[in-house]
Every structure is written in structure tokens, then in C-alpha cells.
Amino acid sequence: VGDERDVPADSPDRNGAVIAAALAGILGAGGRAAARATLHRWPEGGRAAACALYAEEIRTALGPEPVFDLAILGMGADGHTAGLFSMDQVRAADAAGALTLATRAPSPPVERMTMGAALLRRSRSVMVLLRGGAKAETLRAVLSGAPFPAASVAGPDAAFHYLDSGR
């Protein structure tokens, strides 16, 4: 799970719970693929401690210089991705070289945790999935090179997929 809201584990606002529910059929199906599948979720607790624990979990799973085969990101109408809501947050994450960091969102729940921009950007492949009319104009700006966190984090080779909701 790339980013998380600092809310109780059973909250419907928690990304890990939503992803776990979406993957329940795969993770609970049995067989070889399910036996190898692990959903890494953000630990609970204070954000600084949770970030440190999750960074260590990433290193343990992927080594000291972790690289993901595939990062699947979303994008908000404001151009944010993961828990990175401004280019200042992206630059701060890059300068610190952080695998994980605590951030603040412009709307509730405000307290967030996210993987660092450089970690996500190093992924071998990046897909950005989005839908909704409010995001269409931002997507056009991102694809035109405007400086949004989604463009910076995803990198120049990312595949953006706009899913038309039919409305």
C-alpha cells in the first residue's frame, strides 16, 4: 500500500482496508499465486514510527535499494498522487531520500503517510489510474508537462489511464 491515512485500522477511510477488500478474492483463493502474495499494509501508531517501521518492511522485502516491478497510482483532481499533495512535498521527499514520510493533506483526514517520490519513481513500470470529470482538465495539464506531483512521481514513462465513468 503506497500511502495511508492516519485513521483507525477499521476505518473505511483507510487505503489498506479498501485494497485488502478488493484483493480478497485473490489473496484468499489459495494456490501458488496466493501463497506468494503478501499485502504490505502501513502499521498503526504515530506517523513517524509507522513510517520508520514501513520503510524497514520495504527494505526487508526488497533489499536496501528497493525497486517495485509495478507501481499503481491514482491521481486527485488537484494533481496529487500517493500522499504527496504539493511539489514542495515531492522536493522535500527527494531531498531527504526518504523511502517513507509523513505528510499533510489539504482536506480531512489531514494526517497522512506515504512512500517517497524517488522510491515510487524508481519503479520499473508505473500506471496512473483515474476517473471522474473533475480530473480530466488536470490530466491534460499533467500530460502537457505542468508541474504536478502526479507527473513528477510517476515519471516520464508512466502510463496514464483515464477511466470514463460513463457520466
Backbone as a printed PyTorch tensor [residue, N CA C, xyz], in Angstrom:
tensor([[[  0.8620,  -1.1720,   0.0000],
         [  0.0000,   0.0000,   0.0000],
         [  0.9070,   1.2320,   0.0000]],

        [[  0.7660,   2.0620,  -1.0160],
         [  1.6850,   3.1840,  -1.2040],
         [  1.5050,   4.3420,  -0.2540]],

        [[  0.2850,   4.6180,   0.1450],
         [  0.0560,   5.7090,   1.0840],
         [ -1.1160,   5.3480,   1.9820]],

        [[ -1.1810,   6.0390,   3.1020],
         [ -2.2230,   5.7200,   4.0720],
         [ -2.6410,   6.9510,   4.8390]],

        [[ -3.8800,   6.9270,   5.2630],
         [ -4.4310,   7.9720,   6.1310],
         [ -4.2250,   7.5290,   7.5720]],

        [[ -3.8980,   8.4640,   8.4390],
         [ -3.6840,   8.1530,   9.8520],
         [ -5.0400,   8.1220,  10.5550]],

        [[ -5.7460,   7.0060,  10.3390],
         [ -7.0590,   6.7670,  10.9330],
         [ -7.0480,   5.3410,  11.4890]],

        [[ -8.0080,   4.9810,  12.3480],
         [ -8.0280,   3.6210,  12.8970],
         [ -8.0640,   2.5460,  11.8000]],

        [[ -7.5040,   1.3880,  12.1000],
         [ -7.3800,   0.2960,  11.1260],
         [ -8.7110,  -0.1280,  10.5390]],

        [[ -9.7870,   0.0040,  11.2930],
         [-11.0920,  -0.4380,  10.7890],
         [-11.8750,   0.6830,  10.0970]],

        [[-11.2540,   1.8360,   9.9050],
         [-11.9280,   2.9660,   9.2640],
         [-12.1070,   2.7170,   7.7660]],

        [[-13.2570,   3.0770,   7.2040],
         [-13.4480,   2.9590,   5.7600],
         [-12.5650,   3.9420,   4.9800]],

        [[-11.9230,   4.8860,   5.6780],
         [-11.0160,   5.8270,   5.0310],
         [ -9.6010,   5.2770,   4.8910]],

        [[ -9.3510,   4.1020,   5.4090],
         [ -8.0030,   3.5280,   5.3730],
         [ -7.7760,   2.7960,   4.0440]],

        [[ -6.7790,   3.2150,   3.2900],
         [ -6.4920,   2.6430,   1.9760],
         [ -6.2170,   1.1500,   2.0500]],

        [[ -5.4600,   0.7210,   3.0510],
         [ -5.1230,  -0.6920,   3.1690],
         [ -6.3420,  -1.5770,   3.2780]],

        [[ -7.3560,  -1.1120,   4.0030],
         [ -8.5860,  -1.8960,   4.1480],
         [ -9.3290,  -1.9890,   2.8200]],

        [[ -9.3640,  -0.9020,   2.0760],
         [-10.0490,  -0.8930,   0.7780],
         [ -9.3230,  -1.8220,  -0.1960]],

        [[ -7.9930,  -1.7530,  -0.2220],
         [ -7.2120,  -2.5990,  -1.1270],
         [ -7.3420,  -4.0670,  -0.7310]],

        [[ -7.2970,  -4.3520,   0.5750],
         [ -7.4500,  -5.7310,   1.0430],
         [ -8.7990,  -6.3030,   0.6140]],

        [[ -9.8510,  -5.4970,   0.7310],
         [-11.1750,  -5.9630,   0.3220],
         [-11.2080,  -6.2250,  -1.1870]],

        [[-10.5820,  -5.3450,  -1.9650],
         [-10.5720,  -5.5120,  -3.4180],
         [ -9.7900,  -6.7490,  -3.8420]],

        [[ -8.7610,  -7.0990,  -3.0810],
         [ -7.9170,  -8.2490,  -3.4260],
         [ -8.2770,  -9.5130,  -2.6660]],

        [[ -9.3290,  -9.4730,  -1.8780],
         [ -9.6850, -10.6190,  -1.0300],
         [ -9.8490, -11.8930,  -1.8420]],

        [[-10.4400, -11.8110,  -3.0060],
         [-10.6270, -12.9900,  -3.8440],
         [ -9.3180, -13.5950,  -4.3020]],

        [[ -8.3260, -12.7520,  -4.5350],
         [ -7.0120, -13.2300,  -4.9710],
         [ -6.2180, -13.7530,  -3.7810]],

        [[ -6.1550, -12.9510,  -2.7190],
         [ -5.3390, -13.3200,  -1.5670],
         [ -5.9030, -14.5100,  -0.8140]],

        [[ -7.2120, -14.6740,  -0.8560],
         [ -7.8240, -15.7760,  -0.1280],
         [ -8.1380, -16.9780,  -0.9970]],

        [[ -7.7020, -16.9660,  -2.2660],
         [ -8.0880, -18.0160,  -3.2060],
         [ -7.2750, -19.3000,  -3.0730]],

        [[ -6.1650, -19.2410,  -2.4190],
         [ -5.3150, -20.4280,  -2.3510],
         [ -4.4950, -20.5570,  -3.6220]],

        [[ -3.7770, -21.6290,  -3.7590],
         [ -2.9460, -21.8430,  -4.9430],
         [ -1.6000, -21.1670,  -4.8120]],

        [[ -0.7540, -21.3940,  -5.8220],
         [  0.6160, -20.8750,  -5.7690],
         [  0.6760, -19.3530,  -5.7510]],

        [[ -0.1090, -18.7010,  -6.5980],
         [ -0.0660, -17.2380,  -6.6580],
         [ -0.4780, -16.6340,  -5.3270]],

        [[ -1.5220, -17.1470,  -4.7280],
         [ -1.9770, -16.6260,  -3.4420],
         [ -0.9590, -16.9070,  -2.3450]],

        [[ -0.2710, -18.0520,  -2.4290],
         [  0.7310, -18.3910,  -1.4190],
         [  1.8890, -17.4050,  -1.4450]],

        [[  2.1960, -16.8560,  -2.6180],
         [  3.2970, -15.8890,  -2.7390],
         [  2.8480, -14.4600,  -2.4820]],

        [[  1.5710, -14.1990,  -2.5070],
         [  1.0440, -12.8410,  -2.3980],
         [  1.0300, -12.3730,  -0.9470]],

        [[  1.5500, -11.1780,  -0.7460],
         [  1.5200, -10.5390,   0.5640],
         [  1.0850,  -9.0960,   0.3690]],

        [[  0.0940,  -8.6860,   1.0910],
         [ -0.3190,  -7.2890,   1.0660],
         [  0.3750,  -6.5990,   2.2330]],

        [[  1.3080,  -5.7280,   1.9090],
         [  2.0260,  -4.9790,   2.9390],
         [  1.2190,  -3.7270,   3.2610]],

        [[  0.7770,  -3.6450,   4.5150],
         [ -0.0540,  -2.5240,   4.9580],
         [  0.7060,  -1.6900,   5.9630]],

        [[  0.3780,  -0.4110,   5.9690],
         [  1.0050,   0.5190,   6.9010],
         [  0.6610,   0.1200,   8.3410]],

        [[  1.6680,   0.1260,   9.2150],
         [  1.3800,  -0.1630,  10.6280],
         [  0.6090,   0.9880,  11.2650]],

        [[ -0.0810,   0.6650,  12.3430],
         [ -0.7690,   1.7050,  13.1040],
         [  0.2100,   2.3380,  14.0840]],

        [[ -0.2220,   3.4390,  14.6740],
         [  0.6090,   4.1330,  15.6480],
         [  0.9270,   5.5230,  15.1580]],

        [[  1.8100,   6.1790,  15.8540],
         [  2.2280,   7.5140,  15.4380],
         [  2.8240,   7.4840,  14.0440]],

        [[  2.6380,   8.5620,  13.3020],
         [  3.0840,   8.5900,  11.9030],
         [  4.5830,   8.3920,  11.7580]],

        [[  5.3940,   9.0090,  12.6000],
         [  6.8490,   8.8580,  12.4780],
         [  7.2550,   7.4030,  12.6960]],

        [[  6.6990,   6.7780,  13.7160],
         [  7.0200,   5.3750,  13.9930],
         [  6.5060,   4.4760,  12.8710]],

        [[  5.2990,   4.7350,  12.3860],
         [  4.7350,   3.9290,  11.3080],
         [  5.5840,   4.0500,  10.0410]],

        [[  6.0580,   5.2560,   9.7480],
         [  6.9050,   5.4530,   8.5700],
         [  8.2150,   4.6820,   8.7170]],

        [[  8.8310,   4.7360,   9.8810],
         [ 10.0870,   4.0200,  10.1070],
         [  9.8870,   2.5100,   9.9820]],

        [[  8.8180,   1.9990,  10.5780],
         [  8.5330,   0.5630,  10.5030],
         [  8.2480,   0.1190,   9.0690]],

        [[  7.4960,   0.9310,   8.3330],
         [  7.1470,   0.5560,   6.9640],
         [  8.3670,   0.6320,   6.0500]],

        [[  9.2270,   1.6190,   6.2570],
         [ 10.4680,   1.7040,   5.4730],
         [ 11.3190,   0.4560,   5.7000]],

        [[ 11.3920,   0.0060,   6.9450],
         [ 12.1450,  -1.2120,   7.2420],
         [ 11.4970,  -2.4290,   6.5990]],

        [[ 10.1740,  -2.4870,   6.6020],
         [  9.4670,  -3.5960,   5.9510],
         [  9.7540,  -3.6130,   4.4480]],

        [[  9.7880,  -2.4390,   3.8270],
         [ 10.0990,  -2.3370,   2.3940],
         [ 11.5160,  -2.8450,   2.1380]],

        [[ 12.4740,  -2.3930,   2.9520],
         [ 13.8610,  -2.8470,   2.7920],
         [ 13.9840,  -4.3630,   2.9990]],

        [[ 13.2930,  -4.8890,   3.9910],
         [ 13.3340,  -6.3260,   4.2540],
         [ 12.7800,  -7.1150,   3.0720]],

        [[ 11.6970,  -6.6320,   2.4820],
         [ 11.0630,  -7.3350,   1.3710],
         [ 11.8260,  -7.1740,   0.0620]],

        [[ 12.4400,  -5.9850,  -0.1700],
         [ 13.0040,  -5.6820,  -1.4880],
         [ 14.4920,  -5.3360,  -1.4830]],

        [[ 15.1240,  -5.3200,  -0.3190],
         [ 16.5450,  -5.0210,  -0.2560],
         [ 16.8280,  -3.5620,   0.0540]],

        [[ 18.1120,  -3.2310,   0.2050],
         [ 18.4950,  -1.8860,   0.6460],
         [ 18.1960,  -0.7740,  -0.3640]],

        [[ 18.1350,  -1.1150,  -1.6410],
         [ 17.7750,  -0.1510,  -2.6940],
         [ 16.5160,  -0.6630,  -3.3920]],

        [[ 15.3680,  -0.5760,  -2.7360],
         [ 14.1550,  -1.2090,  -3.2570],
         [ 13.6700,  -0.6160,  -4.5800]],

        [[ 13.1720,  -1.5210,  -5.4260],
         [ 12.5700,  -1.1570,  -6.7000],
         [ 11.3290,  -2.0220,  -6.8700]],

        [[ 10.2250,  -1.3990,  -7.2080],
         [  8.9920,  -2.1300,  -7.4770],
         [  8.9350,  -2.5130,  -8.9540]],

        [[  8.3690,  -3.6600,  -9.2570],
         [  8.1360,  -4.0240, -10.6540],
         [  7.0560,  -3.1280, -11.2440]],

        [[  6.0120,  -2.8650, -10.4550],
         [  4.8920,  -2.0550, -10.9190],
         [  4.3530,  -1.2280,  -9.7670]],

        [[  4.1980,   0.0470,  -9.9940],
         [  3.5020,   0.9250,  -9.0480],
         [  2.1990,   1.3510,  -9.7110]],

        [[  1.1020,   1.1140,  -9.0100],
         [ -0.2050,   1.5510,  -9.4900],
         [ -0.6280,   2.7220,  -8.6190]],

        [[ -0.7390,   3.8810,  -9.2350],
         [ -1.0600,   5.1090,  -8.5240],
         [ -2.4180,   5.6320,  -8.9780]],

        [[ -2.9700,   6.4960,  -8.1870],
         [ -4.1540,   7.2510,  -8.5650],
         [ -3.7420,   8.7130,  -8.6930]],

        [[ -4.6790,   9.5560,  -9.0310],
         [ -4.4190,  10.9880,  -9.1030],
         [ -5.6630,  11.7330,  -8.6790]],

        [[ -5.4890,  12.6950,  -7.7970],
         [ -6.5900,  13.5320,  -7.3760],
         [ -6.8470,  14.6540,  -8.3650]],

        [[ -7.9880,  15.2980,  -8.2370],
         [ -8.3380,  16.4130,  -9.1220],
         [ -7.3460,  17.5620,  -9.0110]],

        [[ -6.6280,  17.6300,  -7.8820],
         [ -5.6180,  18.6690,  -7.6910],
         [ -4.2460,  18.2460,  -8.1900]],

        [[ -4.1320,  17.0470,  -8.7720],
         [ -2.8650,  16.5690,  -9.3130],
         [ -2.0020,  15.8370,  -8.3030]],

        [[ -2.5230,  15.5670,  -7.1090],
         [ -1.7150,  14.8370,  -6.1210],
         [ -1.7290,  13.3480,  -6.4380]],

        [[ -0.7540,  12.6590,  -5.9280],
         [ -0.7110,  11.2080,  -6.0090],
         [ -0.0830,  10.6860,  -4.7420]],

        [[ -0.4230,   9.4380,  -4.4120],
         [  0.0010,   8.8620,  -3.1360],
         [ -0.3800,   9.8790,  -2.0660]],

        [[  0.4580,  10.1450,  -1.1200],
         [  0.1640,  11.1480,  -0.1030],
         [  0.9580,  12.4190,  -0.3410]],

        [[  1.3160,  12.6750,  -1.5920],
         [  2.1100,  13.8550,  -1.9470],
         [  1.1840,  14.8640,  -2.6140]],

        [[  0.9220,  15.9530,  -1.8920],
         [ -0.1080,  16.9040,  -2.3080],
         [  0.4430,  18.1740,  -2.9370]],

        [[  1.7420,  18.3820,  -2.8540],
         [  2.3280,  19.5870,  -3.4400],
         [  3.7190,  19.2660,  -3.9730]],

        [[  4.1800,  20.0960,  -4.8620],
         [  5.5380,  19.9130,  -5.3730],
         [  6.5580,  20.1520,  -4.2590]],

        [[  6.2350,  20.9900,  -3.2820],
         [  7.1330,  21.1690,  -2.1350],
         [  7.3120,  19.8600,  -1.3780]],

        [[  6.2300,  19.0900,  -1.1950],
         [  6.3450,  17.7890,  -0.5320],
         [  7.1790,  16.8220,  -1.3720]],

        [[  7.0020,  16.8370,  -2.6810],
         [  7.7960,  15.9740,  -3.5680],
         [  9.2740,  16.3370,  -3.4480]],

        [[  9.6000,  17.6270,  -3.5090],
         [ 11.0000,  18.0640,  -3.4190],
         [ 11.6000,  17.7260,  -2.0590]],

        [[ 10.8290,  17.8980,  -0.9900],
         [ 11.3190,  17.5690,   0.3530],
         [ 11.5940,  16.0750,   0.4690]],

        [[ 10.7070,  15.2500,  -0.0770],
         [ 10.9150,  13.8020,  -0.0540],
         [ 12.1620,  13.4260,  -0.8440]],

        [[ 12.3380,  14.0490,  -2.0150],
         [ 13.5200,  13.7710,  -2.8350],
         [ 14.7970,  14.2000,  -2.1170]],

        [[ 14.7810,  15.3870,  -1.5140],
         [ 15.9750,  15.8900,  -0.8210],
         [ 16.3620,  15.0010,   0.3540]],

        [[ 15.3700,  14.4720,   1.0400],
         [ 15.6390,  13.6180,   2.2000],
         [ 15.9940,  12.1900,   1.7870]],

        [[ 15.6790,  11.8130,   0.5590],
         [ 15.9090,  10.4510,   0.1180],
         [ 15.0850,   9.4420,   0.9020]],

        [[ 13.9550,   9.8950,   1.4070],
         [ 13.1300,   9.0770,   2.2880],
         [ 12.3650,   8.0060,   1.5190]],

        [[ 12.3700,   6.7780,   2.0510],
         [ 11.5080,   5.7310,   1.4960],
         [ 10.0630,   5.9970,   1.8700]],

        [[  9.8540,   6.5280,   3.0720],
         [  8.5200,   6.8450,   3.5630],
         [  8.5730,   8.1720,   4.2900]],

        [[  7.4500,   8.8480,   4.3530],
         [  7.4040,  10.1170,   5.0720],
         [  5.9780,  10.4620,   5.4680]],

        [[  5.8810,  11.2760,   6.4880],
         [  4.5940,  11.7900,   6.9470],
         [  4.2870,  13.0600,   6.1640]],

        [[  3.0470,  13.1860,   5.7210],
         [  2.6200,  14.3940,   5.0080],
         [  1.2820,  14.8520,   5.5810]],

        [[  0.8560,  15.9930,   5.0990],
         [ -0.4430,  16.5410,   5.4960],
         [ -1.2250,  16.8420,   4.2260]],

        [[ -2.4880,  16.4700,   4.2560],
         [ -3.3900,  16.7060,   3.1280],
         [ -4.1410,  18.0150,   3.3410]],

        [[ -4.6280,  18.6190,   2.2530],
         [ -5.4010,  19.8540,   2.3980],
         [ -6.8160,  19.6350,   2.9250]],

        [[ -7.2720,  18.3740,   2.9740],
         [ -8.6190,  18.0950,   3.4820],
         [ -8.5780,  16.8420,   4.3600]],

        [[ -9.5640,  16.6870,   5.2320],
         [ -9.5710,  15.5520,   6.1530],
         [ -9.7130,  14.2110,   5.4200]],

        [[ -9.1540,  13.1700,   5.9870],
         [ -8.2500,  13.1820,   7.1360],
         [ -6.8890,  13.7540,   6.7360]],

        [[ -6.4350,  14.7280,   7.4930],
         [ -5.2660,  15.5270,   7.1460],
         [ -3.9580,  14.7620,   7.3220]],

        [[ -3.8340,  14.0130,   8.3840],
         [ -2.5740,  13.3220,   8.6840],
         [ -2.4190,  12.1080,   7.7750]],

        [[ -1.3170,  12.0700,   7.0240],
         [ -1.0860,  11.0060,   6.0390],
         [  0.3300,  10.4630,   6.1640]],

        [[  0.5510,   9.3180,   5.5230],
         [  1.8660,   8.7020,   5.4040],
         [  1.9780,   8.2240,   3.9610]],

        [[  3.1790,   8.3000,   3.3910],
         [  3.3340,   7.9080,   2.0030],
         [  4.7250,   7.3650,   1.7350]],

        [[  4.8410,   6.6380,   0.6520],
         [  6.1540,   6.2670,   0.1510],
         [  6.7610,   7.5100,  -0.4740]],

        [[  8.0760,   7.5690,  -0.4630],
         [  8.7700,   8.7080,  -1.0380],
         [  8.6470,   8.7660,  -2.5490]],

        [[  8.7530,   9.9630,  -3.0840],
         [  8.6290,  10.1710,  -4.5250],
         [  9.6840,   9.3770,  -5.2920]],

        [[ 10.9370,   9.3970,  -4.8280],
         [ 12.0110,   8.6990,  -5.5440],
         [ 11.7850,   7.1920,  -5.5590]],

        [[ 11.2970,   6.6360,  -4.4540],
         [ 11.0110,   5.2010,  -4.4060],
         [  9.9560,   4.8380,  -5.4530]],

        [[  8.8860,   5.5750,  -5.5100],
         [  7.8320,   5.2940,  -6.4820],
         [  8.3300,   5.5190,  -7.9120]],

        [[  9.1050,   6.5620,  -8.1050],
         [  9.6140,   6.9070,  -9.4350],
         [ 10.5680,   5.8350,  -9.9780]],

        [[ 11.2800,   5.1320,  -9.0830],
         [ 12.2240,   4.0790,  -9.4900],
         [ 11.5260,   2.8160,  -9.9860]],

        [[ 10.2420,   2.7220,  -9.8290],
         [  9.5180,   1.5310, -10.2510],
         [  9.7970,   1.2340, -11.7170]],

        [[  9.8800,  -0.0440, -12.0350],
         [ 10.1470,  -0.4380, -13.4200],
         [  9.0160,   0.0020, -14.3550]],

        [[  7.7960,  -0.0390, -13.8600],
         [  6.6320,   0.4320, -14.6110],
         [  5.7080,   1.1720, -13.6550]],

        [[  5.0660,   2.2090, -14.1680],
         [  4.1180,   2.9830, -13.3630],
         [  2.8460,   3.1680, -14.1780]],

        [[  1.7270,   2.8500, -13.5390],
         [  0.4080,   3.1140, -14.1160],
         [ -0.3020,   4.0920, -13.1960]],

        [[ -0.9470,   5.0670, -13.7880],
         [ -1.7650,   6.0110, -13.0250],
         [ -3.1950,   5.8280, -13.5190]],

        [[ -4.0650,   5.4130, -12.6110],
         [ -5.4680,   5.1770, -12.9410],
         [ -6.3080,   6.3100, -12.3630]],

        [[ -7.1860,   6.8600, -13.1730],
         [ -8.0490,   7.9270, -12.6720],
         [ -9.3440,   7.9520, -13.4440]],

        [[-10.3460,   8.5220, -12.7960],
         [-11.6380,   8.7030, -13.4510],
         [-12.3340,   9.8840, -12.8020]],

        [[-13.3250,  10.3770, -13.5010],
         [-14.1090,  11.4940, -12.9990],
         [-13.8220,  12.7670, -13.7640]],

        [[-14.8880,  13.4530, -14.0950],
         [-14.7710,  14.6750, -14.8840],
         [-13.8920,  15.7390, -14.2650]],

        [[-13.8600,  15.8100, -12.9360],
         [-13.0620,  16.8360, -12.2700],
         [-11.5710,  16.6360, -12.4980]],

        [[-11.1610,  15.4320, -12.9020],
         [ -9.7360,  15.1480, -13.0960],
         [ -9.2830,  15.3120, -14.5410]],

        [[-10.2180,  15.4440, -15.4670],
         [ -9.8690,  15.4900, -16.8850],
         [ -8.9750,  16.6810, -17.2210]],

        [[ -9.3170,  17.8500, -16.7280],
         [ -8.5120,  19.0500, -17.0250],
         [ -7.1210,  18.9370, -16.4090]],

        [[ -7.0390,  18.4250, -15.1970],
         [ -5.7320,  18.2410, -14.5550],
         [ -4.9080,  17.2310, -15.3320]],

        [[ -5.5260,  16.1610, -15.7960],
         [ -4.8040,  15.1730, -16.5960],
         [ -4.2290,  15.8120, -17.8500]],

        [[ -5.0130,  16.6290, -18.5250],
         [ -4.4920,  17.3210, -19.7160],
         [ -3.2700,  18.1630, -19.3520]],

        [[ -3.3300,  18.8610, -18.2250],
         [ -2.2010,  19.6910, -17.7930],
         [ -0.9780,  18.8270, -17.4680]],

        [[ -1.2120,  17.7360, -16.7710],
         [ -0.1080,  16.8230, -16.4310],
         [  0.5520,  16.3050, -17.7000]],

        [[ -0.2450,  15.8660, -18.6540],
         [  0.2980,  15.3120, -19.8950],
         [  0.9780,  16.3730, -20.7530]],

        [[  0.6620,  17.6460, -20.4940],
         [  1.3140,  18.7510, -21.2030],
         [  2.5900,  19.2070, -20.5160]],

        [[  2.9250,  18.5660, -19.3840],
         [  4.1760,  18.8920, -18.7030],
         [  4.0510,  19.8370, -17.5300]],

        [[  2.8410,  20.1610, -17.1090],
         [  2.6700,  21.0420, -15.9530],
         [  3.2130,  20.3470, -14.6990]],

        [[  3.7780,  21.1290, -13.7850],
         [  4.4100,  20.5440, -12.5910],
         [  3.4110,  20.1520, -11.5020]],

        [[  2.9260,  18.9450, -11.5720],
         [  2.0400,  18.3880, -10.5570],
         [  2.7390,  17.2060,  -9.9130]],

        [[  2.4300,  16.9110,  -8.6380],
         [  3.0300,  15.7320,  -8.0030],
         [  2.8290,  14.4490,  -8.8040]],

        [[  1.6620,  14.2510,  -9.3880],
         [  1.4200,  13.0150, -10.1420],
         [  2.4030,  12.8560, -11.2920]],

        [[  2.7000,  13.9230, -11.9940],
         [  3.6390,  13.8480, -13.1120],
         [  5.0520,  13.5840, -12.6090]],

        [[  5.4440,  14.2710, -11.5580],
         [  6.7970,  14.1220, -11.0300],
         [  7.0260,  12.7410, -10.4430]],

        [[  6.0750,  12.2490,  -9.6790],
         [  6.2240,  10.9510,  -9.0280],
         [  6.1390,   9.8250, -10.0500]],

        [[  5.2120,   9.9050, -10.9820],
         [  5.0210,   8.8390, -11.9640],
         [  6.1950,   8.7350, -12.9340]],

        [[  6.8130,   9.8500, -13.2440],
         [  7.9390,   9.8450, -14.1800],
         [  7.4750,   9.9230, -15.6280]],

        [[  8.4240,  10.1560, -16.5290],
         [  8.0680,  10.4140, -17.9300],
         [  7.5390,   9.2050, -18.6890]],

        [[  7.8110,   7.9960, -18.2240],
         [  7.3910,   6.8060, -18.9530],
         [  6.1090,   6.1770, -18.4040]],

        [[  5.4660,   6.8480, -17.4580],
         [  4.2530,   6.2920, -16.8460],
         [  3.1180,   6.2180, -17.8620]],

        [[  2.2620,   5.2380, -17.6620],
         [  1.0580,   5.0970, -18.4790],
         [ -0.1190,   5.6400, -17.6790]],

        [[ -0.7470,   6.6800, -18.1870],
         [ -1.9270,   7.2630, -17.5540],
         [ -3.1620,   6.6600, -18.2040]],

        [[ -4.0750,   6.1820, -17.3810],
         [ -5.3070,   5.5590, -17.8820],
         [ -6.4870,   6.3110, -17.2850]],

        [[ -7.2150,   7.0100, -18.1550],
         [ -8.4130,   7.7250, -17.7310],
         [ -9.5970,   6.8090, -17.9650]],

        [[-10.2450,   6.4250, -16.8720],
         [-11.3770,   5.5080, -16.9460],
         [-12.6530,   6.3200, -16.9660]],

        [[-13.3240,   6.3270, -18.0760],
         [-14.5560,   7.0980, -18.2170],
         [-15.6470,   6.4160, -17.4120]],

        [[-16.2260,   7.1500, -16.4950],
         [-17.2620,   6.5690, -15.6430],
         [-18.6270,   6.5300, -16.3360]],

        [[-18.6890,   6.9810, -17.5770],
         [-19.9430,   6.9370, -18.3140],
         [-20.9040,   8.0560, -17.9700]],

        [[-20.4370,   9.0290, -17.2280],
         [-21.3090,  10.1420, -16.8500],
         [-20.9030,  11.4060, -17.5260]]])
